Coordinates of C-alpha atoms in Angstrom, one line a residue:
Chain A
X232 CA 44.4 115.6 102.6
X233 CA 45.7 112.1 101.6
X234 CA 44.5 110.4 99.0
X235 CA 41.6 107.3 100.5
X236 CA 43.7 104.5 98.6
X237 CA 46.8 105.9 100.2
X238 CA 46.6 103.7 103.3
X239 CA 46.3 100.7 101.7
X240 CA 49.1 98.0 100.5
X241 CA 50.4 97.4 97.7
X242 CA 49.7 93.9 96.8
X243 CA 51.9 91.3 95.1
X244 CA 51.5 87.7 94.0
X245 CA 53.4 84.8 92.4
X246 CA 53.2 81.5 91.8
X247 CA 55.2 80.8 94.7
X248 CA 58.3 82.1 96.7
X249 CA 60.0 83.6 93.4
X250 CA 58.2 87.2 93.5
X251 CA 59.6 87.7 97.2
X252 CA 63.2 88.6 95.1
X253 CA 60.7 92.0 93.6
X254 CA 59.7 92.5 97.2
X255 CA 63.1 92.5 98.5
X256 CA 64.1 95.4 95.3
X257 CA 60.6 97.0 96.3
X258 CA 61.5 97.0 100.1
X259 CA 64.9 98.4 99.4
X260 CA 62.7 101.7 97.8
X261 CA 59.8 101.9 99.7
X262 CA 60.3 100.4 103.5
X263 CA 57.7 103.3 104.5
X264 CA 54.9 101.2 102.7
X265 CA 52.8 98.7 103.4
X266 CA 52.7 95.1 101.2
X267 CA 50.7 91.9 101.2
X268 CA 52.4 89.4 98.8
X269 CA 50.4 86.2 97.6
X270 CA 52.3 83.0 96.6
X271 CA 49.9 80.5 94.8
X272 CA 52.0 77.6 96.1
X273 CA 48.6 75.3 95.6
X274 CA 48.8 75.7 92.1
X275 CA 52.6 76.2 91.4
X276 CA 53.9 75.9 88.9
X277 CA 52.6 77.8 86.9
X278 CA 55.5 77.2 84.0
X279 CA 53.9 74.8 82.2
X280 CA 49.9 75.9 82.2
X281 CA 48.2 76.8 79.3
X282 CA 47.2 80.7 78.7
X283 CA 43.8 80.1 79.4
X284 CA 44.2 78.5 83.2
X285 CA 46.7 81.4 84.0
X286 CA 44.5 84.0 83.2
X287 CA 42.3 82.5 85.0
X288 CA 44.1 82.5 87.7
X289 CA 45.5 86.2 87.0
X290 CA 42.2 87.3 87.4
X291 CA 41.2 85.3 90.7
X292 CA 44.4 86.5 92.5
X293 CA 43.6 90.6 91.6
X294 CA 39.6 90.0 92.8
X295 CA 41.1 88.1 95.7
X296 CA 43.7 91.3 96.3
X297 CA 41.3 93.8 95.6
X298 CA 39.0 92.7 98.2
X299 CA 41.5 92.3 100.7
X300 CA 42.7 95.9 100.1
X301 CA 45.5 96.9 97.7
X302 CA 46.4 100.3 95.8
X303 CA 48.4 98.9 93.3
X304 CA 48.7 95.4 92.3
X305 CA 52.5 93.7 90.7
X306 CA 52.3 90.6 89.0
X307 CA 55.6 89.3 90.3
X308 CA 55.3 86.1 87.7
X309 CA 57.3 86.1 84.2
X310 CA 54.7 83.1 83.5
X311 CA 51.4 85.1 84.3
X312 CA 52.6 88.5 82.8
X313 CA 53.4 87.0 79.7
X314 CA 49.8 85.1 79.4
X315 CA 47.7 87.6 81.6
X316 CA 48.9 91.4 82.2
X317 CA 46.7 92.9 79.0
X318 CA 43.4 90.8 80.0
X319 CA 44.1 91.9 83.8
X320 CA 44.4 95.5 82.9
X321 CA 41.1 95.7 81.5
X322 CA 39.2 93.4 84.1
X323 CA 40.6 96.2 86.8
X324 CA 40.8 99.0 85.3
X325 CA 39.5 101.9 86.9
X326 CA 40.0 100.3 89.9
X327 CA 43.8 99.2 90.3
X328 CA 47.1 100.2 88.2
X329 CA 48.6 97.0 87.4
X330 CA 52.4 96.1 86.9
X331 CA 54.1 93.3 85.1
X332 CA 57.6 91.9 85.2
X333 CA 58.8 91.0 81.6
X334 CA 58.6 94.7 79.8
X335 CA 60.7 96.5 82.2
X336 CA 63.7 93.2 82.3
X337 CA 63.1 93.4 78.5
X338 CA 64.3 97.1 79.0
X339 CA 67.3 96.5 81.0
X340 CA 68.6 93.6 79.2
X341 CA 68.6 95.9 75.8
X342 CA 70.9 98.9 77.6
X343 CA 73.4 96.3 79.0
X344 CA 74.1 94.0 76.0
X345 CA 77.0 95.1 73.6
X346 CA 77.3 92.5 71.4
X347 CA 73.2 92.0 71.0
X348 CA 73.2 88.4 72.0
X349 CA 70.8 87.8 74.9
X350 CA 70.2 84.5 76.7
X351 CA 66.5 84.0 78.4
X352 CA 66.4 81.4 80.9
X353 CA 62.1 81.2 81.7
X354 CA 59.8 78.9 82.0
X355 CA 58.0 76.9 78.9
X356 CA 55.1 79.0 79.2
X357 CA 57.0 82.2 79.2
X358 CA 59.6 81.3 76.9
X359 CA 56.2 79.5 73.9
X360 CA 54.2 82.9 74.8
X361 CA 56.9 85.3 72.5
X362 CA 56.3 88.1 75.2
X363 CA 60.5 88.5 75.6
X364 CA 61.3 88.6 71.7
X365 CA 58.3 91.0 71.6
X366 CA 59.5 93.2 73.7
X367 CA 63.0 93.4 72.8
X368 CA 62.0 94.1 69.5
X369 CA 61.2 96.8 70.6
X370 CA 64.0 97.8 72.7
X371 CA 66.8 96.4 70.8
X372 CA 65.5 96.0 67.5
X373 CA 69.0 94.5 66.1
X374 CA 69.3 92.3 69.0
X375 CA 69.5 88.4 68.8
X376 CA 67.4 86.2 71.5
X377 CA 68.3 82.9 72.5
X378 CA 65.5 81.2 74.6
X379 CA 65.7 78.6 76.9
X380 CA 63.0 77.2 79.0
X381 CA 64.0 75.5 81.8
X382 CA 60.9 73.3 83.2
X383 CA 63.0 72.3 86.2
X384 CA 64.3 75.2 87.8
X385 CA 61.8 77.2 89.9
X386 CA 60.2 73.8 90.5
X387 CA 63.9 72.7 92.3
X388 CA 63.9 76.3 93.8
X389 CA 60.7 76.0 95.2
X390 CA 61.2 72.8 96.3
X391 CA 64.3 74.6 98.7
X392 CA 66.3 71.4 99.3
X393 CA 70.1 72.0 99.6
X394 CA 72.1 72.6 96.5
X395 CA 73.3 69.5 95.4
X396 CA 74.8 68.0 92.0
X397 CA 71.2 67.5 90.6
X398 CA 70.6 71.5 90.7
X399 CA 73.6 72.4 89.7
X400 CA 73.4 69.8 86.6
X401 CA 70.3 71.6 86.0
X402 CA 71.5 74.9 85.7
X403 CA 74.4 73.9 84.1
X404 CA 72.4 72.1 81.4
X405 CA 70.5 75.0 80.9
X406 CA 73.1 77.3 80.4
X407 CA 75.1 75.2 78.5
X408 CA 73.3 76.5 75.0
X409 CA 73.8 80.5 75.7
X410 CA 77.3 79.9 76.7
X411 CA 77.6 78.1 73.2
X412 CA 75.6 81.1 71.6
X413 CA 78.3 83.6 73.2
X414 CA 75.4 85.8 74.9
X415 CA 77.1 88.5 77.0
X416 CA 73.7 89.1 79.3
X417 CA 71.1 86.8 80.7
X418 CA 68.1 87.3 81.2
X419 CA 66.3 85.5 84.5
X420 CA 63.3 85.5 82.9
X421 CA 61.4 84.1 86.0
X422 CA 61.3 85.1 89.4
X423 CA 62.3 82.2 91.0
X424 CA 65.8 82.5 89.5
X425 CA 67.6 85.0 91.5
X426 CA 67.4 83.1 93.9
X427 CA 70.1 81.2 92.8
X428 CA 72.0 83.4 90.7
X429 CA 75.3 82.9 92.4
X430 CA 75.1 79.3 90.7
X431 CA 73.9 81.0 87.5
X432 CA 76.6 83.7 87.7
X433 CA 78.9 80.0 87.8
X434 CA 77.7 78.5 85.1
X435 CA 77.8 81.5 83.3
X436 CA 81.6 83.0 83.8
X437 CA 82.8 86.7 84.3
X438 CA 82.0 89.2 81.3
X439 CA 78.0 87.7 81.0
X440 CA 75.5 90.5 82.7
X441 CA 72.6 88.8 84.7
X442 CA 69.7 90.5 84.3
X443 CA 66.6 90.4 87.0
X444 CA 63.5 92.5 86.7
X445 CA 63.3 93.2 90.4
X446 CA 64.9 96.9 91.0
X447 CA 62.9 97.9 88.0
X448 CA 59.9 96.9 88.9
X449 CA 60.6 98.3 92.1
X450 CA 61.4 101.6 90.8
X451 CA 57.8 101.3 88.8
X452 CA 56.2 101.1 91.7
X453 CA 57.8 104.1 93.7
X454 CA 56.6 106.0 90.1
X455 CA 52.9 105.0 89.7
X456 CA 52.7 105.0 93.2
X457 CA 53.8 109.3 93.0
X458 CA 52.0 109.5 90.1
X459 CA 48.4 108.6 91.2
X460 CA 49.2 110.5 94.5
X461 CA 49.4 107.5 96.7
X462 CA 52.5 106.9 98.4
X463 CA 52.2 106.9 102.6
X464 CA 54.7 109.4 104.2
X465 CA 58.0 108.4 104.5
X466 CA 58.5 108.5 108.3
X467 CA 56.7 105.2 108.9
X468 CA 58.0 101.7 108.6
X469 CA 56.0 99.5 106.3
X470 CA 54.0 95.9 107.4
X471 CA 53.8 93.3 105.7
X472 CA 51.6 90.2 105.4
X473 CA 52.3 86.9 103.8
X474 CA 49.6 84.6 102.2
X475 CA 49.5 81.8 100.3
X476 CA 46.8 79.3 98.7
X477 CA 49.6 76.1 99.7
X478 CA 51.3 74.5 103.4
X479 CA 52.2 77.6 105.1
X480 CA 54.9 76.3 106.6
X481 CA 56.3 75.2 103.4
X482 CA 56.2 78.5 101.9
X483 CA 57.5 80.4 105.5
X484 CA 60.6 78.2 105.5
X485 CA 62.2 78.6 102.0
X486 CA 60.8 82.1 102.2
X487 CA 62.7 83.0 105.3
X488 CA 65.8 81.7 103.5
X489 CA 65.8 82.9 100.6
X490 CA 64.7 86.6 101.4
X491 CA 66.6 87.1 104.6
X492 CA 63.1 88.7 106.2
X493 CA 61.2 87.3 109.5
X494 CA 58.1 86.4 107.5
X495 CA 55.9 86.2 110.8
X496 CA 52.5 84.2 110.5
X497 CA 51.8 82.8 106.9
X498 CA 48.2 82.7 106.2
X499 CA 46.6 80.3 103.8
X500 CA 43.5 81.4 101.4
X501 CA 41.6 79.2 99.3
X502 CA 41.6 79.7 95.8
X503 CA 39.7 77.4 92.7
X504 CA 41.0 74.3 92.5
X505 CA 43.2 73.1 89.7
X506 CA 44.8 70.0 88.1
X507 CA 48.2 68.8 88.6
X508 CA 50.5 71.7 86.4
X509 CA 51.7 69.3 84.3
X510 CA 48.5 67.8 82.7
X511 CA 47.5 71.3 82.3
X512 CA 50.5 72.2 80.5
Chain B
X142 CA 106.7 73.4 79.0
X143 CA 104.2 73.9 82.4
X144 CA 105.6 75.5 85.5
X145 CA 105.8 73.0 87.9
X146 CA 103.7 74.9 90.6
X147 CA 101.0 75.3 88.1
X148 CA 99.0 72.2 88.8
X149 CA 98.6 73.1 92.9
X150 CA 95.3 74.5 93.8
X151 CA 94.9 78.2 94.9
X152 CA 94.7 77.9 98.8
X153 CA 91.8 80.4 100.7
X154 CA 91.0 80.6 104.3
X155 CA 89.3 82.2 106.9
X156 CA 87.9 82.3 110.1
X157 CA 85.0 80.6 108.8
X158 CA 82.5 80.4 105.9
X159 CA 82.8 84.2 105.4
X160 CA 86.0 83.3 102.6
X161 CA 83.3 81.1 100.5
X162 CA 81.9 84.5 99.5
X163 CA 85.7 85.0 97.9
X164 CA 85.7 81.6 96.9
X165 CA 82.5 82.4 95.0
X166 CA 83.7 85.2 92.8
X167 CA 87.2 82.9 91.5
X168 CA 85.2 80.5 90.9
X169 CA 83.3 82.8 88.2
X170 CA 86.5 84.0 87.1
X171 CA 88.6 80.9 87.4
X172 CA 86.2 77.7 87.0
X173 CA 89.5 76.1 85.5
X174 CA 91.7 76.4 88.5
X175 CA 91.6 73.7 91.4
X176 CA 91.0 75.5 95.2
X177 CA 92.1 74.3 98.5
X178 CA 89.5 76.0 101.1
X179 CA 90.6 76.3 104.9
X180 CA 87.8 77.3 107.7
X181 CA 89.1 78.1 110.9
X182 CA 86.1 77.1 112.6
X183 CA 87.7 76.2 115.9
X184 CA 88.5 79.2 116.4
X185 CA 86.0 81.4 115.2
X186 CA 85.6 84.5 115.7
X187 CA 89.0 86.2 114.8
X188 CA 87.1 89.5 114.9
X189 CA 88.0 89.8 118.8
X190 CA 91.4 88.2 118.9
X191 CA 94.3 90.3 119.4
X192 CA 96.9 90.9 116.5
X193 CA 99.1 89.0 118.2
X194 CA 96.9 86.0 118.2
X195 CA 95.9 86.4 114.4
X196 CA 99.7 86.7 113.3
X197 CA 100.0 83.6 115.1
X198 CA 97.2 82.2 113.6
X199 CA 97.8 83.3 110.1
X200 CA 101.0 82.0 109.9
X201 CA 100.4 78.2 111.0
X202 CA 97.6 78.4 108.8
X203 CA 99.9 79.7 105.6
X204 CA 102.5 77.2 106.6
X205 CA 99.4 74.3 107.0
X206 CA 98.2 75.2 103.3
X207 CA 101.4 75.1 102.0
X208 CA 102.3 71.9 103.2
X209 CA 99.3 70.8 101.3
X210 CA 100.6 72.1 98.4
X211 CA 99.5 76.1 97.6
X212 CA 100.3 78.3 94.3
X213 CA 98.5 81.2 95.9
X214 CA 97.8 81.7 99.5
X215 CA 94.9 84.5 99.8
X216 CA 93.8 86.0 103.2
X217 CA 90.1 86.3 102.7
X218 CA 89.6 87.4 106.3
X219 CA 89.5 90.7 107.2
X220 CA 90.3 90.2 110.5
X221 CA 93.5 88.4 109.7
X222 CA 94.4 90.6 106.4
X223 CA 94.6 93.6 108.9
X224 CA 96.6 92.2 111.6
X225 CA 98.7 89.5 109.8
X226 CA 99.3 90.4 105.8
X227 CA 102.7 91.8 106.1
X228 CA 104.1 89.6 108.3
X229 CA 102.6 86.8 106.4
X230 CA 104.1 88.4 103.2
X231 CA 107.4 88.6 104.7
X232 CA 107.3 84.9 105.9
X233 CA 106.5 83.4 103.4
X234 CA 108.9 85.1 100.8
X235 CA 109.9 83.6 98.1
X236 CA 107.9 80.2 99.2
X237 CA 104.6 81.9 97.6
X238 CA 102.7 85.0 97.2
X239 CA 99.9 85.9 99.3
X240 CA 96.5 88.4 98.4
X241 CA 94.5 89.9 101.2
X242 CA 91.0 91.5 101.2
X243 CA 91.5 95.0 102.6
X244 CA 93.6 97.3 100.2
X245 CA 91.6 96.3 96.6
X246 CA 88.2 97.0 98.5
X247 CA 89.2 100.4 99.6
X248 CA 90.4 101.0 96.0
X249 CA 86.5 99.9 95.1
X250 CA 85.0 102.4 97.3
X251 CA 87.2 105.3 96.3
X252 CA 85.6 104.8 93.0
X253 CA 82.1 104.4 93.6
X254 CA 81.6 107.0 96.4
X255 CA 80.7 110.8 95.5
X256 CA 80.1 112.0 98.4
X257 CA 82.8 110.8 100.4
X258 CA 81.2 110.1 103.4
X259 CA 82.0 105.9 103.3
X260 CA 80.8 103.8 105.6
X261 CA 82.3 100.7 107.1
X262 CA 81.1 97.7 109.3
X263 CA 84.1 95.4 110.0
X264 CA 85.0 93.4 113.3
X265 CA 86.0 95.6 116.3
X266 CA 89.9 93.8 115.4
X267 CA 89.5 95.2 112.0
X268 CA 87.8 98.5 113.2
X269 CA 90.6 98.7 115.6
X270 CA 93.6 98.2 113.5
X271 CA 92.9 101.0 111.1
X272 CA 94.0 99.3 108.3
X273 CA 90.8 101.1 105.9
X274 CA 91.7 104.4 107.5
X275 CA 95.0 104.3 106.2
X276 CA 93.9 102.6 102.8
X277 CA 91.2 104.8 102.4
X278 CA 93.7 108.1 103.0
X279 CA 95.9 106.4 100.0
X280 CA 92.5 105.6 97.7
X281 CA 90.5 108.5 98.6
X282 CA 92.5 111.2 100.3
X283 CA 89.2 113.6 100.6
X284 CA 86.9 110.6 101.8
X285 CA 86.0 110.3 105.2
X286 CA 85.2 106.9 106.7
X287 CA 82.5 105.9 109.5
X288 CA 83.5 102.6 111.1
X289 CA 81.2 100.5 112.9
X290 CA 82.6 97.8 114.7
X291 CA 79.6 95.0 114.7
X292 CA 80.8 92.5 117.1
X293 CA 78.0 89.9 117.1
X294 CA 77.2 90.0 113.4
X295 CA 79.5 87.6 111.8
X296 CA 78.9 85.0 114.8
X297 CA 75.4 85.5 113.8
X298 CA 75.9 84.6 110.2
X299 CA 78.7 81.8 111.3
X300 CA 76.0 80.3 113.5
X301 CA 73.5 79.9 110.5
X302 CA 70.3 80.3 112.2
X303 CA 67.3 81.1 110.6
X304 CA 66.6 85.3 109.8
X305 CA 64.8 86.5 112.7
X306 CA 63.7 89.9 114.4
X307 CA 67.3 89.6 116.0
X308 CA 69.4 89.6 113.5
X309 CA 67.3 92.0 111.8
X310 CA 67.6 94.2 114.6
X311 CA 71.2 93.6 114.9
X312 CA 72.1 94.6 111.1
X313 CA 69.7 97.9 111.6
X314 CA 71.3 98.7 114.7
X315 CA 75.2 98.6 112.9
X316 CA 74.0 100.3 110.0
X317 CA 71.8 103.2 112.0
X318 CA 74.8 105.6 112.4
X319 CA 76.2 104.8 108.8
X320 CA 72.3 106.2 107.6
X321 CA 72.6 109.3 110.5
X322 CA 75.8 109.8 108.9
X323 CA 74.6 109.8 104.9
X324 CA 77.2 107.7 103.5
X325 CA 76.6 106.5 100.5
X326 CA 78.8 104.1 100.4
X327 CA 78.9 100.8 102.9
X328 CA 82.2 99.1 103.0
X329 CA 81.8 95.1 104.2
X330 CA 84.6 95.2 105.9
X331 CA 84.3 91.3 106.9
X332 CA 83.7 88.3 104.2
X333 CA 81.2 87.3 106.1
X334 CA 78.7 90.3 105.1
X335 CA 78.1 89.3 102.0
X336 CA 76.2 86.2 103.5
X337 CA 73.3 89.0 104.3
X338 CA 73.7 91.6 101.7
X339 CA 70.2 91.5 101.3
X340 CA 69.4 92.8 105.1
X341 CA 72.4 95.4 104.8
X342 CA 70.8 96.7 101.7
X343 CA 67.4 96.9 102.6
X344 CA 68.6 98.5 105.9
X345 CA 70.9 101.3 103.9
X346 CA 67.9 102.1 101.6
X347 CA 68.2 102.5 97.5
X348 CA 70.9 104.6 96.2
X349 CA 73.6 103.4 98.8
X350 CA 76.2 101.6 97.1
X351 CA 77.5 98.5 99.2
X352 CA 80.9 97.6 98.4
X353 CA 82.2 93.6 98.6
X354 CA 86.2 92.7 97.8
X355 CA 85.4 89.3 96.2
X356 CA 85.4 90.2 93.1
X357 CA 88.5 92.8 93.8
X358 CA 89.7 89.7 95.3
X359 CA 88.9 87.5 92.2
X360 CA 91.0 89.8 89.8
X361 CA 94.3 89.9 91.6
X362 CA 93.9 85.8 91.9
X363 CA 93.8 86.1 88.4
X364 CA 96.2 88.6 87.5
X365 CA 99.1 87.0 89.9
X366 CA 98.5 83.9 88.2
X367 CA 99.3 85.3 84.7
X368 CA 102.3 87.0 86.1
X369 CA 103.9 84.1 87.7
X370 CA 102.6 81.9 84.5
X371 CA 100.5 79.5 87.0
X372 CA 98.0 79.3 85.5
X373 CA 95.8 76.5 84.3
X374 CA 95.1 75.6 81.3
X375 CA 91.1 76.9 80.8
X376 CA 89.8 73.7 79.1
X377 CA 89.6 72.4 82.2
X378 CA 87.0 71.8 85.6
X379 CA 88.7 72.6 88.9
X380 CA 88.2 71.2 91.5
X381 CA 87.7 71.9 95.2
X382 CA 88.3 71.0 98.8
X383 CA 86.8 71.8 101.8
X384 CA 88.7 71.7 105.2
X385 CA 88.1 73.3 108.6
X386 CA 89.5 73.1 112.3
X387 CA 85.8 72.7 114.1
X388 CA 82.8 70.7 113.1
X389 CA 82.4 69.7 109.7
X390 CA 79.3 69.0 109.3
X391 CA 78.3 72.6 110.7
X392 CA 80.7 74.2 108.5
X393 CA 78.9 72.1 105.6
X394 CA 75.6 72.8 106.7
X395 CA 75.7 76.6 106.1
X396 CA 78.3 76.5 103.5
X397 CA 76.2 74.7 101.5
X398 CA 73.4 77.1 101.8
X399 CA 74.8 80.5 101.7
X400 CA 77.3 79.6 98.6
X401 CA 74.7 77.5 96.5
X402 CA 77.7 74.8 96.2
X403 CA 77.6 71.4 97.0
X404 CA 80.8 70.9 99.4
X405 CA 81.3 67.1 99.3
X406 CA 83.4 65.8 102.3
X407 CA 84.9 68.7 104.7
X408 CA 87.5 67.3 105.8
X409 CA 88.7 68.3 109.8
X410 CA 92.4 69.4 110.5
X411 CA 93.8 70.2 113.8
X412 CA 94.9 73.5 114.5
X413 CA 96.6 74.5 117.6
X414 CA 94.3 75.3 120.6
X415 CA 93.5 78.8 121.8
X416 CA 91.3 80.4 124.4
X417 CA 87.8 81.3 123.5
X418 CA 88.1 84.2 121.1
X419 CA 85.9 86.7 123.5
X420 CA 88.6 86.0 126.7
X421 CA 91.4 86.6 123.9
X422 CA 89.8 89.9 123.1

């Protein structure tokens, strides 16, 4: 007989529209299952909070999840893995596996870099919380890491105006220090970026590898998923629902765009209010 | 001393914003050179003309560019690249060389299949001509190919609507006997694919490579440059201009969005008229 947890989704959440680029990687491996993703567009961004609000908020999102249904939950967030993934794993253990984004990138960016120099392009919170040269420490010990955070970015992303001088002077700007470092990979250290990575792939040249955490993440998924015994047969097409805590219609349109899915009905939930990211930061 | 043709810009067109997606990948290679970009919106979609009607279209268009001033001329139309590149060739002999976007693809999908069973989605004109048959035969003698001729998906893409069940239901319905077939390789056989990679890979499922010429495309731009000693000098921004035969502000509109690029002015040229492209069919 199927395992009980078996029917249920496997849940995802963000600060905003950037974790739909794992969803895409995780839709690509496992269209037979079901997903809800969660996009915290009330709160967003969540770049420049301090640890303490985004675990905080880490550990409102999973409850919120949990009770909604979920047999696995993906922190789709560079910004809330690197502050909250060990305190989330032991609120929910016993009760949900829990997957990160910045381990697995961490991973991939050590196996594609010959020369050892590796840009990060993240977020100020990601980029202060030492959770990338931690982990490629341990997967390229002899590497070199050369941080940028780029306050800016997802919020322009989010924002999903039309590419105009301003973003592309931001990216630019950003990349302008790992292109004088001579890094030969990137790493998109927030899930927001690939969303634009064909104007990061610009800025950058030919020869630099961009690195995203989405297929990997995807691929952990398909293996916890086999590994607890949970996955739904394969001869069934996934649903999937769409929340956020934000305007719906905000996040449906730049959703839609960016992901190339039909996101149908957004629903709002509540969460805790918050002040402005910025004088949390 | 500098050749004297090596100041002109690289000259692209197409049948519409499809090219940009070749654009894209010299501008990661070459960010140095300047490019002239030609949409032949008015006339959109070549995938149902007759080869007699893209010769003739190819043609005015090569002799248009080059009035303009060209170093390169590339085809970055399927449609067109298989109905028109050697008689294009042989025109414009001497006067300036010309890259298309048909041979260096099927080059890429020799060397990426293992199976050998290679899909294709192209234009029914492209389908029809048989032009990856017979560059697959030279590439891949052992491969077999599975064409699909997908006439509404590039006017779907061109038009620049918003994802919806239809176009999702149009991109599984091309790729449904490409996944009955097991290919594991998807040849987009138009430059306008690359626009929705995302809903081509999520319909082909993980593990199926999909196969794009830009960058092919990129390389030989490159590499003819050297040859001919056209090139620019690399410390250097290029720059770019946008021209089309329809609507400019149309062609800007999803140009912008699908390419990440601001386009500044696009600037309307008159081509000669033709019959709607489904009567010329």
């Amino acid at each position: 007989v199927a395992h009980p947890h078996a029917s249920l989704p496997v849940a995802v959440f963000d600060s905003g529209v950037g974790g739909l680029t794992v969803l895409h990687e995780c839709l690509v491996s496992l269209p037979h299952e079901d997903f809800t993703y969660f996009g915290d567009t009330a709160r967003f961004p969540y770049g420049e909070r301090s640890p303490v609000a985004l675990r905080a908020f880490a550990l409102e999102l999973g409850e919120l999840l949990l009770a909604r249904g979920a047999k696995l939950l993906v922190v789709a967030c560079n910004s809330a893995t690197a502050a909250a993934l060990p305190s989330l794993r032991v609120a929910l253990e016993g009760r949900v596996r829990v997957i990160g984004v910045i381990a697995p990138e961490s991973l991939l960016a050590a196996g594609v870099t010959r020369s050892g120099e590796v840009g990060l392009l993240a977020t100020p919170a990601t980029v202060a919380s030492g959770a990338y040269e931690r982990a490629l420490a341990t997967s390229a010990p002899e590497a070199r890491l050369h941080a940028v955070a780029c306050p800016e970015l997802a919020p322009l992303i989010q924002a999903g105006g039309e590419v105009d001088d301003r973003l592309v002077d931001c990216v630019e700007g950003y990349c302008a220090p790992l292109r004088a470092a001579g890094v030969d990979t990137v790493i998109l250290g927030c899930t927001h970026y690939p969303l634009v990575r064909p104007l990061i792939q610009r800025a950058m040249g030919r020869g630099v590898a961009i690195v995203s955490s989405g297929q990997a993440i995807a691929d952990e998924v398909a293996r916890e998923l086999r590994l607890a015994g949970i996955e739904r047969k394969v001869d069934r097409r996934g649903s999937y629902r769409f929340l956020c805590s934000g305007d719906p219609q905000a996040f449906r349109r730049v959703g839609v765009r960016f992901l190339q899915m039909p996101l149908g009905d957004v629903r709002r939930v509540a969460v805790a209010a918050a002040p402005p990211a910025r004088a949390a930061a």
